[in-house]
PDB file of C-alpha atoms in Angstrom:
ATOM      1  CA  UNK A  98      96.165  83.173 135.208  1.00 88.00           C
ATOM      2  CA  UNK A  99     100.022  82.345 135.704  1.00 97.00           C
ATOM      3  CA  UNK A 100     100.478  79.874 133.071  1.00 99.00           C
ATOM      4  CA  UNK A 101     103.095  76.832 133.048  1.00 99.00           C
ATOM      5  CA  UNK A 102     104.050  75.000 129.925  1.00 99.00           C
ATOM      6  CA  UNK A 103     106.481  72.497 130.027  1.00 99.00           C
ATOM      7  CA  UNK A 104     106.915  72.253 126.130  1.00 99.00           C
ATOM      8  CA  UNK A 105     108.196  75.426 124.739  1.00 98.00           C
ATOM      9  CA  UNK A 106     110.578  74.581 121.939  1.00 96.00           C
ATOM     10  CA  UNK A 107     111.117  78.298 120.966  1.00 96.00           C
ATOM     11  CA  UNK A 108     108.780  81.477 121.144  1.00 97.00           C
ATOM     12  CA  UNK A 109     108.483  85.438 119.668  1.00 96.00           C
ATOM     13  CA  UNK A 110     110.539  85.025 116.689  1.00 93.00           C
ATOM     14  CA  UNK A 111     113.455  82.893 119.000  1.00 96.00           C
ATOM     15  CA  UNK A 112     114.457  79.464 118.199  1.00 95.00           C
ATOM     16  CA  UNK A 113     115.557  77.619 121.501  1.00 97.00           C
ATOM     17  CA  UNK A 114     116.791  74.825 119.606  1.00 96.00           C
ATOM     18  CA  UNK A 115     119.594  77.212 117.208  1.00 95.00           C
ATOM     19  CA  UNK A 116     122.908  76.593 117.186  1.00 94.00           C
ATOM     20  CA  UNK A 117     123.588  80.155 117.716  1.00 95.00           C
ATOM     21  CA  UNK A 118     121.303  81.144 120.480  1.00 97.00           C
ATOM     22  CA  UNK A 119     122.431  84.332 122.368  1.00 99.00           C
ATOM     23  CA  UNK A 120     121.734  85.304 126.205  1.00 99.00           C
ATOM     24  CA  UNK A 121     119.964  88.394 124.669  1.00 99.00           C
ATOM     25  CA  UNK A 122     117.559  86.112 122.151  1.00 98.00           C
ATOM     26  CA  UNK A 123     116.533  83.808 125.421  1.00 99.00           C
ATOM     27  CA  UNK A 124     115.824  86.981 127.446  1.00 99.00           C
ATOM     28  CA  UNK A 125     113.307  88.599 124.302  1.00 98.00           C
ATOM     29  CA  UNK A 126     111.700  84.640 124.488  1.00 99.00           C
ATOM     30  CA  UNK A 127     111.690  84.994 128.310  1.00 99.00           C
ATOM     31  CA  UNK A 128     109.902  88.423 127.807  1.00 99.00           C
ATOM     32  CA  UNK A 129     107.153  87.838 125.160  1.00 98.00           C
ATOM     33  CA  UNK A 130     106.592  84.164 127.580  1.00 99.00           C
ATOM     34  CA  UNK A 131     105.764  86.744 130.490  1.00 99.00           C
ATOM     35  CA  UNK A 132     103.620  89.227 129.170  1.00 98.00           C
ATOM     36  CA  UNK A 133     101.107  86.522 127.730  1.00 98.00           C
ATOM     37  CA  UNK A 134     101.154  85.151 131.021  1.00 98.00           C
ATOM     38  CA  UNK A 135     103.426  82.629 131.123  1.00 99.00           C
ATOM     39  CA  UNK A 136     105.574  82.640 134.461  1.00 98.00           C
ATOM     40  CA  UNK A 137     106.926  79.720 134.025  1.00 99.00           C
ATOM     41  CA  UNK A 138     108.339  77.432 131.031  1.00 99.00           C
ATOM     42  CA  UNK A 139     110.904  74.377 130.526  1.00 99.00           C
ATOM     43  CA  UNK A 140     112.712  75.207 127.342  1.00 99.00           C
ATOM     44  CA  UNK A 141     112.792  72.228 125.091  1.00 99.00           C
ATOM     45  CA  UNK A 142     115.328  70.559 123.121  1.00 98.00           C
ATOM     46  CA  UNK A 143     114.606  68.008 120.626  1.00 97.00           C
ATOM     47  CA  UNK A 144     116.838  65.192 118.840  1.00 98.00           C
ATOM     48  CA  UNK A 145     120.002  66.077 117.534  1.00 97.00           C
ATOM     49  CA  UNK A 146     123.311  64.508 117.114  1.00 98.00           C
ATOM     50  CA  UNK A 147     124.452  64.113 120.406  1.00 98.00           C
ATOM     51  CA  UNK A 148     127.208  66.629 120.312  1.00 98.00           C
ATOM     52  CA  UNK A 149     124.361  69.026 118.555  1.00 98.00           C
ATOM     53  CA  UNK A 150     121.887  69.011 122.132  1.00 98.00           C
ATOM     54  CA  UNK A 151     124.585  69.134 124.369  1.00 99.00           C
ATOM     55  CA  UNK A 152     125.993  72.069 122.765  1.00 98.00           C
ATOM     56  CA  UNK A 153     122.252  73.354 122.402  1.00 98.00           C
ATOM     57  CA  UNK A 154     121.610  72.056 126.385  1.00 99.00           C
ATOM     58  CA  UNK A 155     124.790  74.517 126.988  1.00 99.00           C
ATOM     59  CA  UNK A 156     123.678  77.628 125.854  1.00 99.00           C
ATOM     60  CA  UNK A 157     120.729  77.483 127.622  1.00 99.00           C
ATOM     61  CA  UNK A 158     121.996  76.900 130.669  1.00 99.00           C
ATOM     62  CA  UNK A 159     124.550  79.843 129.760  1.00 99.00           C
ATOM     63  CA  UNK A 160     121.351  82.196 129.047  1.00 99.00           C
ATOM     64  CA  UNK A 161     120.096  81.240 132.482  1.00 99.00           C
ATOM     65  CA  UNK A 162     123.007  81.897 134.359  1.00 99.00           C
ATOM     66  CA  UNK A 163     123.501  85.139 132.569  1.00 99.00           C
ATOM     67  CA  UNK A 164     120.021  87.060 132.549  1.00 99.00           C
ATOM     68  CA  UNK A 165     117.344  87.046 135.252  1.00 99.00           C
ATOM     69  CA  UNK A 166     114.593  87.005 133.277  1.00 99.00           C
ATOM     70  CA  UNK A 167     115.805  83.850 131.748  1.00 99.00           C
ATOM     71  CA  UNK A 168     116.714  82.440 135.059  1.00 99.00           C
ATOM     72  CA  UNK A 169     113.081  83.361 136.548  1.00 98.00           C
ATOM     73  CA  UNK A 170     111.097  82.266 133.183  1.00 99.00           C
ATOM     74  CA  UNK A 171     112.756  78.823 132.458  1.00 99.00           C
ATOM     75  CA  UNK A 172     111.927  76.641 135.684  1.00 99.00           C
ATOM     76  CA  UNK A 173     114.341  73.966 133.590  1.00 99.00           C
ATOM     77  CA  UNK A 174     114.715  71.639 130.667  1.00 99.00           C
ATOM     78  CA  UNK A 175     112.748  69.047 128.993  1.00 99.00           C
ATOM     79  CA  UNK A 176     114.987  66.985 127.118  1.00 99.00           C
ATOM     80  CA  UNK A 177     112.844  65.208 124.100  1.00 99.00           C
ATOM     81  CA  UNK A 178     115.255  62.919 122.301  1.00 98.00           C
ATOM     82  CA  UNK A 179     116.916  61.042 121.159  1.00 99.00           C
ATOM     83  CA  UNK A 180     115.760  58.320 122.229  1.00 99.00           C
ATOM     84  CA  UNK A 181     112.173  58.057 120.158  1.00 99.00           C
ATOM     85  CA  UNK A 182     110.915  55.156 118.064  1.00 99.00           C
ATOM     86  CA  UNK A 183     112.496  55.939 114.565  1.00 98.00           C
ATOM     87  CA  UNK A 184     108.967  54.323 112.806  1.00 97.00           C
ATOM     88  CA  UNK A 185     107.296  56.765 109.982  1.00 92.00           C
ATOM     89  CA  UNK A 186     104.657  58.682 111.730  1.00 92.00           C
ATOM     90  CA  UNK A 187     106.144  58.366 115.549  1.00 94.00           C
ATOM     91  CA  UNK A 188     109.396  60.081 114.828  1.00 93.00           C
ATOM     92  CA  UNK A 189     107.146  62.711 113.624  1.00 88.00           C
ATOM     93  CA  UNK A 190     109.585  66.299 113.238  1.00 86.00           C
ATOM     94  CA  UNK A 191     112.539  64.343 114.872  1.00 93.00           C
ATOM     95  CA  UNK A 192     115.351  63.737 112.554  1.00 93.00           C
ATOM     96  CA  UNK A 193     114.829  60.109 112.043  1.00 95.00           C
ATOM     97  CA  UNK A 194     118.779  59.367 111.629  1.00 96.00           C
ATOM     98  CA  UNK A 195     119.626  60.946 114.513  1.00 98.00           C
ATOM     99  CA  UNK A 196     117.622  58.482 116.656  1.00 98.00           C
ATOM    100  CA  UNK A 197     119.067  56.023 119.028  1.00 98.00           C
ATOM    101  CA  UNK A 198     118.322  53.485 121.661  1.00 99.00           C
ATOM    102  CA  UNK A 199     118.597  54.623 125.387  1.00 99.00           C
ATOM    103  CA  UNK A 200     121.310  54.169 127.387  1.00 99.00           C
ATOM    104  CA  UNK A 201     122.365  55.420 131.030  1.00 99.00           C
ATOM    105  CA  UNK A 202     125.873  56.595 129.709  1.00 99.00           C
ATOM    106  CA  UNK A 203     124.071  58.840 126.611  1.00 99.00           C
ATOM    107  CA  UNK A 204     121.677  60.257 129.164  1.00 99.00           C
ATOM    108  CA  UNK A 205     124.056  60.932 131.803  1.00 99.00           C
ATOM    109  CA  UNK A 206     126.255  63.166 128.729  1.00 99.00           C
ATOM    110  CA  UNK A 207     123.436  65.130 128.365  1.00 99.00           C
ATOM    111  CA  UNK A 208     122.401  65.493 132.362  1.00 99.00           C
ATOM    112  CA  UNK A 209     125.808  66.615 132.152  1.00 99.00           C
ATOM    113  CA  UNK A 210     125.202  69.009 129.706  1.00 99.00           C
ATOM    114  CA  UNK A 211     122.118  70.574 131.157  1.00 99.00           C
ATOM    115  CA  UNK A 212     123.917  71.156 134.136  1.00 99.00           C
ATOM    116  CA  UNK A 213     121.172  70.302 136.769  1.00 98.00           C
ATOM    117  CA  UNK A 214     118.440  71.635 135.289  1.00 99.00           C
ATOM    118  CA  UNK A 215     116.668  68.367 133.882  1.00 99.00           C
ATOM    119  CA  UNK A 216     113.162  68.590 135.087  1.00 99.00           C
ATOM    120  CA  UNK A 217     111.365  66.192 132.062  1.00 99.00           C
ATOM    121  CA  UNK A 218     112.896  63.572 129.348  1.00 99.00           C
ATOM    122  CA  UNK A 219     110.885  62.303 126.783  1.00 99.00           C
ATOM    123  CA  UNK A 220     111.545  58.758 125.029  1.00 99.00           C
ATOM    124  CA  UNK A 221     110.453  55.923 123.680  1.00 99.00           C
ATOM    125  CA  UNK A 222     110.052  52.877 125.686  1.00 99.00           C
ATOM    126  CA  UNK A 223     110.948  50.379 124.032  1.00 99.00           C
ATOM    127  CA  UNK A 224     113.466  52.036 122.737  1.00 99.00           C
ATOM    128  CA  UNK A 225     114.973  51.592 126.785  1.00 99.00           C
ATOM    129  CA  UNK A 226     116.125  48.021 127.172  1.00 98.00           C
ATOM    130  CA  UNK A 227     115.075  46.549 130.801  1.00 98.00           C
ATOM    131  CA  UNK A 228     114.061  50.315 130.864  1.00 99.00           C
ATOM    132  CA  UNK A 229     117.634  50.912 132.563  1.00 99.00           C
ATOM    133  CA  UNK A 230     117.368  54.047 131.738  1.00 99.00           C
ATOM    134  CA  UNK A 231     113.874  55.111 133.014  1.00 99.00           C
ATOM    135  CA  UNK A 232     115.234  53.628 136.258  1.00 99.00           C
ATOM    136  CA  UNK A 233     118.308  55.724 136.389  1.00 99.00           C
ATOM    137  CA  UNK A 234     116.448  58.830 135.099  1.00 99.00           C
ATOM    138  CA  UNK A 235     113.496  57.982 137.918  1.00 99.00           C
ATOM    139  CA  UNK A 236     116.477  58.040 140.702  1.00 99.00           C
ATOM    140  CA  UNK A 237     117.624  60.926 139.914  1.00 99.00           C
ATOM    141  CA  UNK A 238     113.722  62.721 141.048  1.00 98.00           C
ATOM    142  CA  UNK A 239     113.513  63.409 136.958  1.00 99.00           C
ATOM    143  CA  UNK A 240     110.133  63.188 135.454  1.00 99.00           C
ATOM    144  CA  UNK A 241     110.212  60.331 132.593  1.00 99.00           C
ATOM    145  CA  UNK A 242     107.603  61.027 130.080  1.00 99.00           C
ATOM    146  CA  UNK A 243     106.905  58.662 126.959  1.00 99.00           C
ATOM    147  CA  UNK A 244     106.409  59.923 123.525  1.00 99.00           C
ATOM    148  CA  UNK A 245     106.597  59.427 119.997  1.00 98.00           C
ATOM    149  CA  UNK A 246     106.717  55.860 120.896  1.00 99.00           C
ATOM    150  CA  UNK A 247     104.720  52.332 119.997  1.00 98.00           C
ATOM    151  CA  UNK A 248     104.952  50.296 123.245  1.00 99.00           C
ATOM    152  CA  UNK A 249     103.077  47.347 123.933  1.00 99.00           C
ATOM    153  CA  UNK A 250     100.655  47.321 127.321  1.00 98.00           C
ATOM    154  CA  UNK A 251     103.165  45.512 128.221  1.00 99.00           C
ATOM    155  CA  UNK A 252     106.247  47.428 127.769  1.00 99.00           C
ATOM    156  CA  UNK A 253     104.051  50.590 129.448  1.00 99.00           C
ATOM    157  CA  UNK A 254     103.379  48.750 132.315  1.00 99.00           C
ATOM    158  CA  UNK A 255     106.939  47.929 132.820  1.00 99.00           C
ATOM    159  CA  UNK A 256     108.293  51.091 132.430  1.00 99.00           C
ATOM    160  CA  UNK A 257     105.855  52.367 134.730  1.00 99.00           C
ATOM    161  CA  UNK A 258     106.953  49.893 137.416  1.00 99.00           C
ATOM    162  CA  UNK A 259     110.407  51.480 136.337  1.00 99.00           C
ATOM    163  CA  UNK A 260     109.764  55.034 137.057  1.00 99.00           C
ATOM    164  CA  UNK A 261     107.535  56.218 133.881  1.00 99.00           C
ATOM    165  CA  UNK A 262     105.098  58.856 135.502  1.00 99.00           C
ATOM    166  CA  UNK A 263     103.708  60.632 132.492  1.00 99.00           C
ATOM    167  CA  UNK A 264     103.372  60.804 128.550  1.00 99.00           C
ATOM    168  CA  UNK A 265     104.097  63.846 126.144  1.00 99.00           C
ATOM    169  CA  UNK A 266     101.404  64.982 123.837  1.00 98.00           C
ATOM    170  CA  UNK A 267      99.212  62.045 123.693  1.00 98.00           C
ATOM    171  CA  UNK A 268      97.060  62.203 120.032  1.00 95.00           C
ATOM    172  CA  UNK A 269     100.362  63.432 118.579  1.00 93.00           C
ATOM    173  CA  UNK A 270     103.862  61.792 117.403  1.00 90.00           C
ATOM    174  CA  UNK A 271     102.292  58.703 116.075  1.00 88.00           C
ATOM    175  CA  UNK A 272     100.834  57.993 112.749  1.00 82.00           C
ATOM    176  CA  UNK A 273      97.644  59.731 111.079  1.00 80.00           C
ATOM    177  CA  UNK A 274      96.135  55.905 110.684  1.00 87.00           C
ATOM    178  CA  UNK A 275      96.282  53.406 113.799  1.00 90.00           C
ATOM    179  CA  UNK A 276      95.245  50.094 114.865  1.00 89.00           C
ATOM    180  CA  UNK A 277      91.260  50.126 115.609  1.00 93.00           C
ATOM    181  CA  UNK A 278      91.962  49.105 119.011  1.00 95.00           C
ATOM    182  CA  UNK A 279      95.358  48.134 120.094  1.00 96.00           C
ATOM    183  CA  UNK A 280      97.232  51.574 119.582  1.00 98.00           C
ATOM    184  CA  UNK A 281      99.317  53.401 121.651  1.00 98.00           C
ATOM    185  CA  UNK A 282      96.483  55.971 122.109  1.00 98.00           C
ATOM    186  CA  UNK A 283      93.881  53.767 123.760  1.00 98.00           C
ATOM    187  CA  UNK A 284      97.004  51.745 125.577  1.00 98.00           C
ATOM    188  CA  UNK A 285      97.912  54.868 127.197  1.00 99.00           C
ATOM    189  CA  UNK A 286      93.903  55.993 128.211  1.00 98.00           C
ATOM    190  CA  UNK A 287      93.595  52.680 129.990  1.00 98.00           C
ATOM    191  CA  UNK A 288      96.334  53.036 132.258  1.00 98.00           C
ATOM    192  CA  UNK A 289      95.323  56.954 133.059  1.00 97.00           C
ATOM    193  CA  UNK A 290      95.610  56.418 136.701  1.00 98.00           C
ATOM    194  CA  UNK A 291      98.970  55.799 136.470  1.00 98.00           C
ATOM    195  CA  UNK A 292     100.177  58.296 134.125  1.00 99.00           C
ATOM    196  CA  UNK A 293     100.331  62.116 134.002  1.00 99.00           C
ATOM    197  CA  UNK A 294      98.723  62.881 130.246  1.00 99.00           C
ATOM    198  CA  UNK A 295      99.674  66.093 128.411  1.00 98.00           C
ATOM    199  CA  UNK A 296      97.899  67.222 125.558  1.00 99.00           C
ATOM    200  CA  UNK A 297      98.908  69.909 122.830  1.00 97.00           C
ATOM    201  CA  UNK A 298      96.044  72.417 123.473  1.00 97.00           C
ATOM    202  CA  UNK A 299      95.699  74.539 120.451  1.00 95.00           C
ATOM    203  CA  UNK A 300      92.223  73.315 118.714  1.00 94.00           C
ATOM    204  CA  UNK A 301      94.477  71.914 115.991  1.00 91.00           C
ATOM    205  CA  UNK A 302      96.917  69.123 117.193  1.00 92.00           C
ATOM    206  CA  UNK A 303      93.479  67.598 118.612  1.00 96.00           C
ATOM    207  CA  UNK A 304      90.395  68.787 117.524  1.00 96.00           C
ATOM    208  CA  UNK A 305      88.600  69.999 120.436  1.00 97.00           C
ATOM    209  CA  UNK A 306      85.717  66.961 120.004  1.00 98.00           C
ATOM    210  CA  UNK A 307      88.697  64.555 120.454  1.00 98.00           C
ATOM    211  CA  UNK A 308      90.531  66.489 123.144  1.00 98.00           C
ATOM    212  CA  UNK A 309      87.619  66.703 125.556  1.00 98.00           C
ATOM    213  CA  UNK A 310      86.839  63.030 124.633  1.00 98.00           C
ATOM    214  CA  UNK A 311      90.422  62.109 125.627  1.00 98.00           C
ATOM    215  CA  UNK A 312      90.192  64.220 128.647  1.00 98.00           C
ATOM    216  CA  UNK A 313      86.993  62.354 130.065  1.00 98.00           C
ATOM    217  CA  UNK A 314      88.937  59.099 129.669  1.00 98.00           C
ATOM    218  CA  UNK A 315      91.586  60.384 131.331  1.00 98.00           C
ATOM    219  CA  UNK A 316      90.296  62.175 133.459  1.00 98.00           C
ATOM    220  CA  UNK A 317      90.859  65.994 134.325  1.00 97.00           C
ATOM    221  CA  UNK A 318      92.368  65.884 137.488  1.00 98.00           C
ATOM    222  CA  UNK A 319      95.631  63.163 135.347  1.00 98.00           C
ATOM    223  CA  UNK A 320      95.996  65.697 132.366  1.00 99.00           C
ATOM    224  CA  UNK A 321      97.910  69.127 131.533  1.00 99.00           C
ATOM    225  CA  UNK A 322      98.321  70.908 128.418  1.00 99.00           C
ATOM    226  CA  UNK A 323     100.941  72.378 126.877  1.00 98.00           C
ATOM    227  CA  UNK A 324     101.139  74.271 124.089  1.00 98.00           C
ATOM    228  CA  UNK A 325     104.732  72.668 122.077  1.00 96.00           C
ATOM    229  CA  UNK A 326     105.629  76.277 120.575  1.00 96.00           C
ATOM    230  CA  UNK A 327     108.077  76.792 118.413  1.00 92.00           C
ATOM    231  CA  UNK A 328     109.409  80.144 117.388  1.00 92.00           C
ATOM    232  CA  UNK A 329     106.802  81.682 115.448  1.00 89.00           C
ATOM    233  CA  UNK A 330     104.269  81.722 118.499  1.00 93.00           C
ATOM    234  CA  UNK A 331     103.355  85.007 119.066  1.00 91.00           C
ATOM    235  CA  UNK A 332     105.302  86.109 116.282  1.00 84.00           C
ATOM    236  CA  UNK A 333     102.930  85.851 113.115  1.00 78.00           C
ATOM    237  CA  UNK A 334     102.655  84.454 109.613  1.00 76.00           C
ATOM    238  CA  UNK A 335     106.971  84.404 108.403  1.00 78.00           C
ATOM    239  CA  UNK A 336     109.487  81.864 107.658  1.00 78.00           C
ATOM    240  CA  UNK A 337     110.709  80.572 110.528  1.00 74.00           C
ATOM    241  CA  UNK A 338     113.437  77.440 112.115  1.00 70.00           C
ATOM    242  CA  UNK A 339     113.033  74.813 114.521  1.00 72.00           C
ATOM    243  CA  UNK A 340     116.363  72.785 114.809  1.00 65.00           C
ATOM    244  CA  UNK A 341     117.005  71.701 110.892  1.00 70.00           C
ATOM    245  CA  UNK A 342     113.514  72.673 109.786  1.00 67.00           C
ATOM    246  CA  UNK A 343     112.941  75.907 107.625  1.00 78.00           C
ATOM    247  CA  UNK A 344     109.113  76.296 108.127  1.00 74.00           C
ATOM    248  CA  UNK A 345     106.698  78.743 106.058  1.00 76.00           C
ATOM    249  CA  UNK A 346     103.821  79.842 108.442  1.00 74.00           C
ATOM    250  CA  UNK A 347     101.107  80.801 106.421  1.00 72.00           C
ATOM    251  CA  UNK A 348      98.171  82.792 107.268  1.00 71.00           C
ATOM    252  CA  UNK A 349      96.342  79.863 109.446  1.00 72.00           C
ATOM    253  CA  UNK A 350      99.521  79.583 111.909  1.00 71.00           C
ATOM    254  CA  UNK A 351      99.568  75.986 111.359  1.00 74.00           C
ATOM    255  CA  UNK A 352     103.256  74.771 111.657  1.00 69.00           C
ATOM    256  CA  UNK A 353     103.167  72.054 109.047  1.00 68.00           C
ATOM    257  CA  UNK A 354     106.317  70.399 107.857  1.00 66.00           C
ATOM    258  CA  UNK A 355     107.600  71.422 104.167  1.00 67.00           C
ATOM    259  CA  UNK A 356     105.289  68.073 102.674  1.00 64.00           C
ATOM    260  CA  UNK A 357     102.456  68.847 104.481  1.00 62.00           C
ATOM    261  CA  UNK A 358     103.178  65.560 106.346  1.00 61.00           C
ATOM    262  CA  UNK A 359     103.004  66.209 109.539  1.00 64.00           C
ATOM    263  CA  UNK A 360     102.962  68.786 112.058  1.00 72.00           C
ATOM    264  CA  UNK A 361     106.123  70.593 113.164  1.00 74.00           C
ATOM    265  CA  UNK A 362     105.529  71.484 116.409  1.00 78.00           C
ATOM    266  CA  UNK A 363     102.798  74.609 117.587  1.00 87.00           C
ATOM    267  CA  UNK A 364     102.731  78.081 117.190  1.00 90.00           C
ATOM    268  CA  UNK A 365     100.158  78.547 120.007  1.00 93.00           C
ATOM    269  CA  UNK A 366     100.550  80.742 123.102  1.00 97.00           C
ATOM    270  CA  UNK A 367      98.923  79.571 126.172  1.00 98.00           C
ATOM    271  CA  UNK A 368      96.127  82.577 126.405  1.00 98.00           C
ATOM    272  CA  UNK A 369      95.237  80.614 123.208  1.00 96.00           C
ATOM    273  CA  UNK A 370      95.021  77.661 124.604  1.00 98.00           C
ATOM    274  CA  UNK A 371      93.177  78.650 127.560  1.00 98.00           C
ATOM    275  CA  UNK A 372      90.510  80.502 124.711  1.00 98.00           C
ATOM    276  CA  UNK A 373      90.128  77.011 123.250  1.00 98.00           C
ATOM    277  CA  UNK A 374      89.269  75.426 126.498  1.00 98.00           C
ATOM    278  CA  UNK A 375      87.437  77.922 127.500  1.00 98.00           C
ATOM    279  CA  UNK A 376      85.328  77.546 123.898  1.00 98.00           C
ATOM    280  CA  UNK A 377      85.074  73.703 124.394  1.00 98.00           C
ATOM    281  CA  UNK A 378      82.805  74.885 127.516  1.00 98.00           C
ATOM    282  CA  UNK A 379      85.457  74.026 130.436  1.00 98.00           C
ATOM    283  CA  UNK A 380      85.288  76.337 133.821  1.00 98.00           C
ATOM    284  CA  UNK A 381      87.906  78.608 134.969  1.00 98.00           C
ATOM    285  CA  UNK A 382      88.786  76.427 137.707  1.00 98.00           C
ATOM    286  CA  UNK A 383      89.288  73.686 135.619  1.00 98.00           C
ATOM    287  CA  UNK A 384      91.400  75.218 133.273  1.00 98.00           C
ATOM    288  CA  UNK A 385      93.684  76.709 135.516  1.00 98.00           C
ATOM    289  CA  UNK A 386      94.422  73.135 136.995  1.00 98.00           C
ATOM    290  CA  UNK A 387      95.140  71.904 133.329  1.00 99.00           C
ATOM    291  CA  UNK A 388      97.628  75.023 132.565  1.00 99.00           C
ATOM    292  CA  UNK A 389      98.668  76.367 135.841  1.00 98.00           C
ATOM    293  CA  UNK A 390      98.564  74.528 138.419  1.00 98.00           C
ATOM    294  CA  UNK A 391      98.741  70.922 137.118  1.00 98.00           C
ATOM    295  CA  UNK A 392     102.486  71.590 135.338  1.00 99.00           C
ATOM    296  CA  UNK A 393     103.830  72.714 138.232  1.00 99.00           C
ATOM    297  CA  UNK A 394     102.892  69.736 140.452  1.00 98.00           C
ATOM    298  CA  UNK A 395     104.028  67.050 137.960  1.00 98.00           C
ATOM    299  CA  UNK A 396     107.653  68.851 138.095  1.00 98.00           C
ATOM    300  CA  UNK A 397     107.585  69.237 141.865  1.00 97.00           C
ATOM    301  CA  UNK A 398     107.899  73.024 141.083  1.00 93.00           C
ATOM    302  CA  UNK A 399     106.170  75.479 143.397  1.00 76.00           C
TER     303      UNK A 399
END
């Protein structure tokens, strides 16, 4: 399979999301991506000070430009942050202090920055007033995606009429205990037909009982995975960074953050995920559209 994940926040020992990324670190990514079968990836950059993603935003584009192996790997960016609910439990690994309300003149400083190459932007919806800035980002043919977020029906069904086309991670970047009912989970499921879903694959961030619940509510042919990597996929049991966090992978690859709070993004590879699909008794076919071909049609990217 040629695999397509649009959440890769590092990979093989290389932190995407380091102030001092080199050309030559995003090419050894780029390289590890490809011979697991990834083709394709948007690198990810998560919330930061402003200044701190745009410089972050920079050198990426500066590692594509420079090396074709970046340039063929990374299809573009995803841009998650900063604008995320700052609530316990839905800012999840986000630096909570460095979160902010949207606005059209932030975004367009970090469009700026990434120099073109914007394919997704994650925030919070309510965190958008009049969802000005879904609009604008909709306009510009970029995919808005919600996430780590607590918006009412409501507030989803406006920002959908405003340009909101899919949601990042759903199960994950909200709190370990919800509302029975009215949570942003089962808010999300009901409005399926309007929303591309992604899921974080890897048999842990959703147990795969739960994931191929979530995907029969969904529905198969609305959902993607993805696997949100950080730099210790592929890479083995080590101390590792993602942004500000120093992270301790132990022996179970589980990227947990220092308290054991929370999860700190994946270190799955996509030939993983595929295995736990594949294990959860899904068909070739099937799989293929949720890690191949399915990515690449929400991004317009063929």
């Amino acid at each position: 399979m040629s695999f397509f994940d649009l959440q890769v926040n590092g990979y093989a020992g290389i932190d995407f999301n380091s102030e001092a990324l080199t050309t030559e670190e995003a090419r050894v990514a780029c390289e590890a991506m490809r011979e697991d079968g990834t083709t394709g990836a948007l690198a990810t950059v998560i919330t930061d000070s402003m200044e701190g993603m745009k410089g972050k935003l920079r050198r990426l584009v500066k590692a594509r430009e420079e090396d074709e192996v970046v340039r063929e790997t990374l299809a573009g960016l995803h841009i998650e942050g900063p604008f995320l609910n700052p609530a316990h439990g839905f800012i999840g690994a986000h630096p909570r202090d460095c979160a902010r309300p949207a606005t059209v003149d932030a975004m367009k400083e970090l469009l700026e920055a990434a120099a073109g190459l914007t394919r997704i932007v994650t925030l919070a919806p309510e965190c958008d007033e009049r969802f000005a800035t879904t609009r604008f980002l909709a306009g510009e043919d970029i995919v808005v995606s919600a996430g780590h977020c607590d918006p009412s029906l409501d507030q989803l069904r406006a920002a959908i009429d405003a340009g909101l086309s899919m949601f990042t991670h759903l199960g994950n970047g909200c709190p370990l205990q919800l509302q029975r009912h009215d949570n942003i989970v089962e808010r999300v499921l009901s409005l399926s037909e309007d929303l591309w879903i992604c899921f974080i694959g890897d048999g842990v961030h959703v147990p795969p009982y739960a994931l191929r619940n979530y995907l029969r509510a969904a529905g198969i042919e609305r959902s993607l995975m993805v696997t949100d990597a950080i730099s210790a996929a592929r890479a083995g049991p080590g101390k590792y960074t993602l942004a500000g966090w120093d992270l301790e992978i132990g022996e179970d690859m589980i990227a947990r953050s220092p308290d054991g709070s929370h999860f700190v993004g994946s270190t799955a590879t996509m030939p993983l995920v595929a295995d736990v699909l594949q294990e959860m008794g899904m068909e070739d076919e099937e799989i293929a559209d949720l890690c191949c071909k399915r990515p690449r049609e929400v991004i317009g990217y063929s």
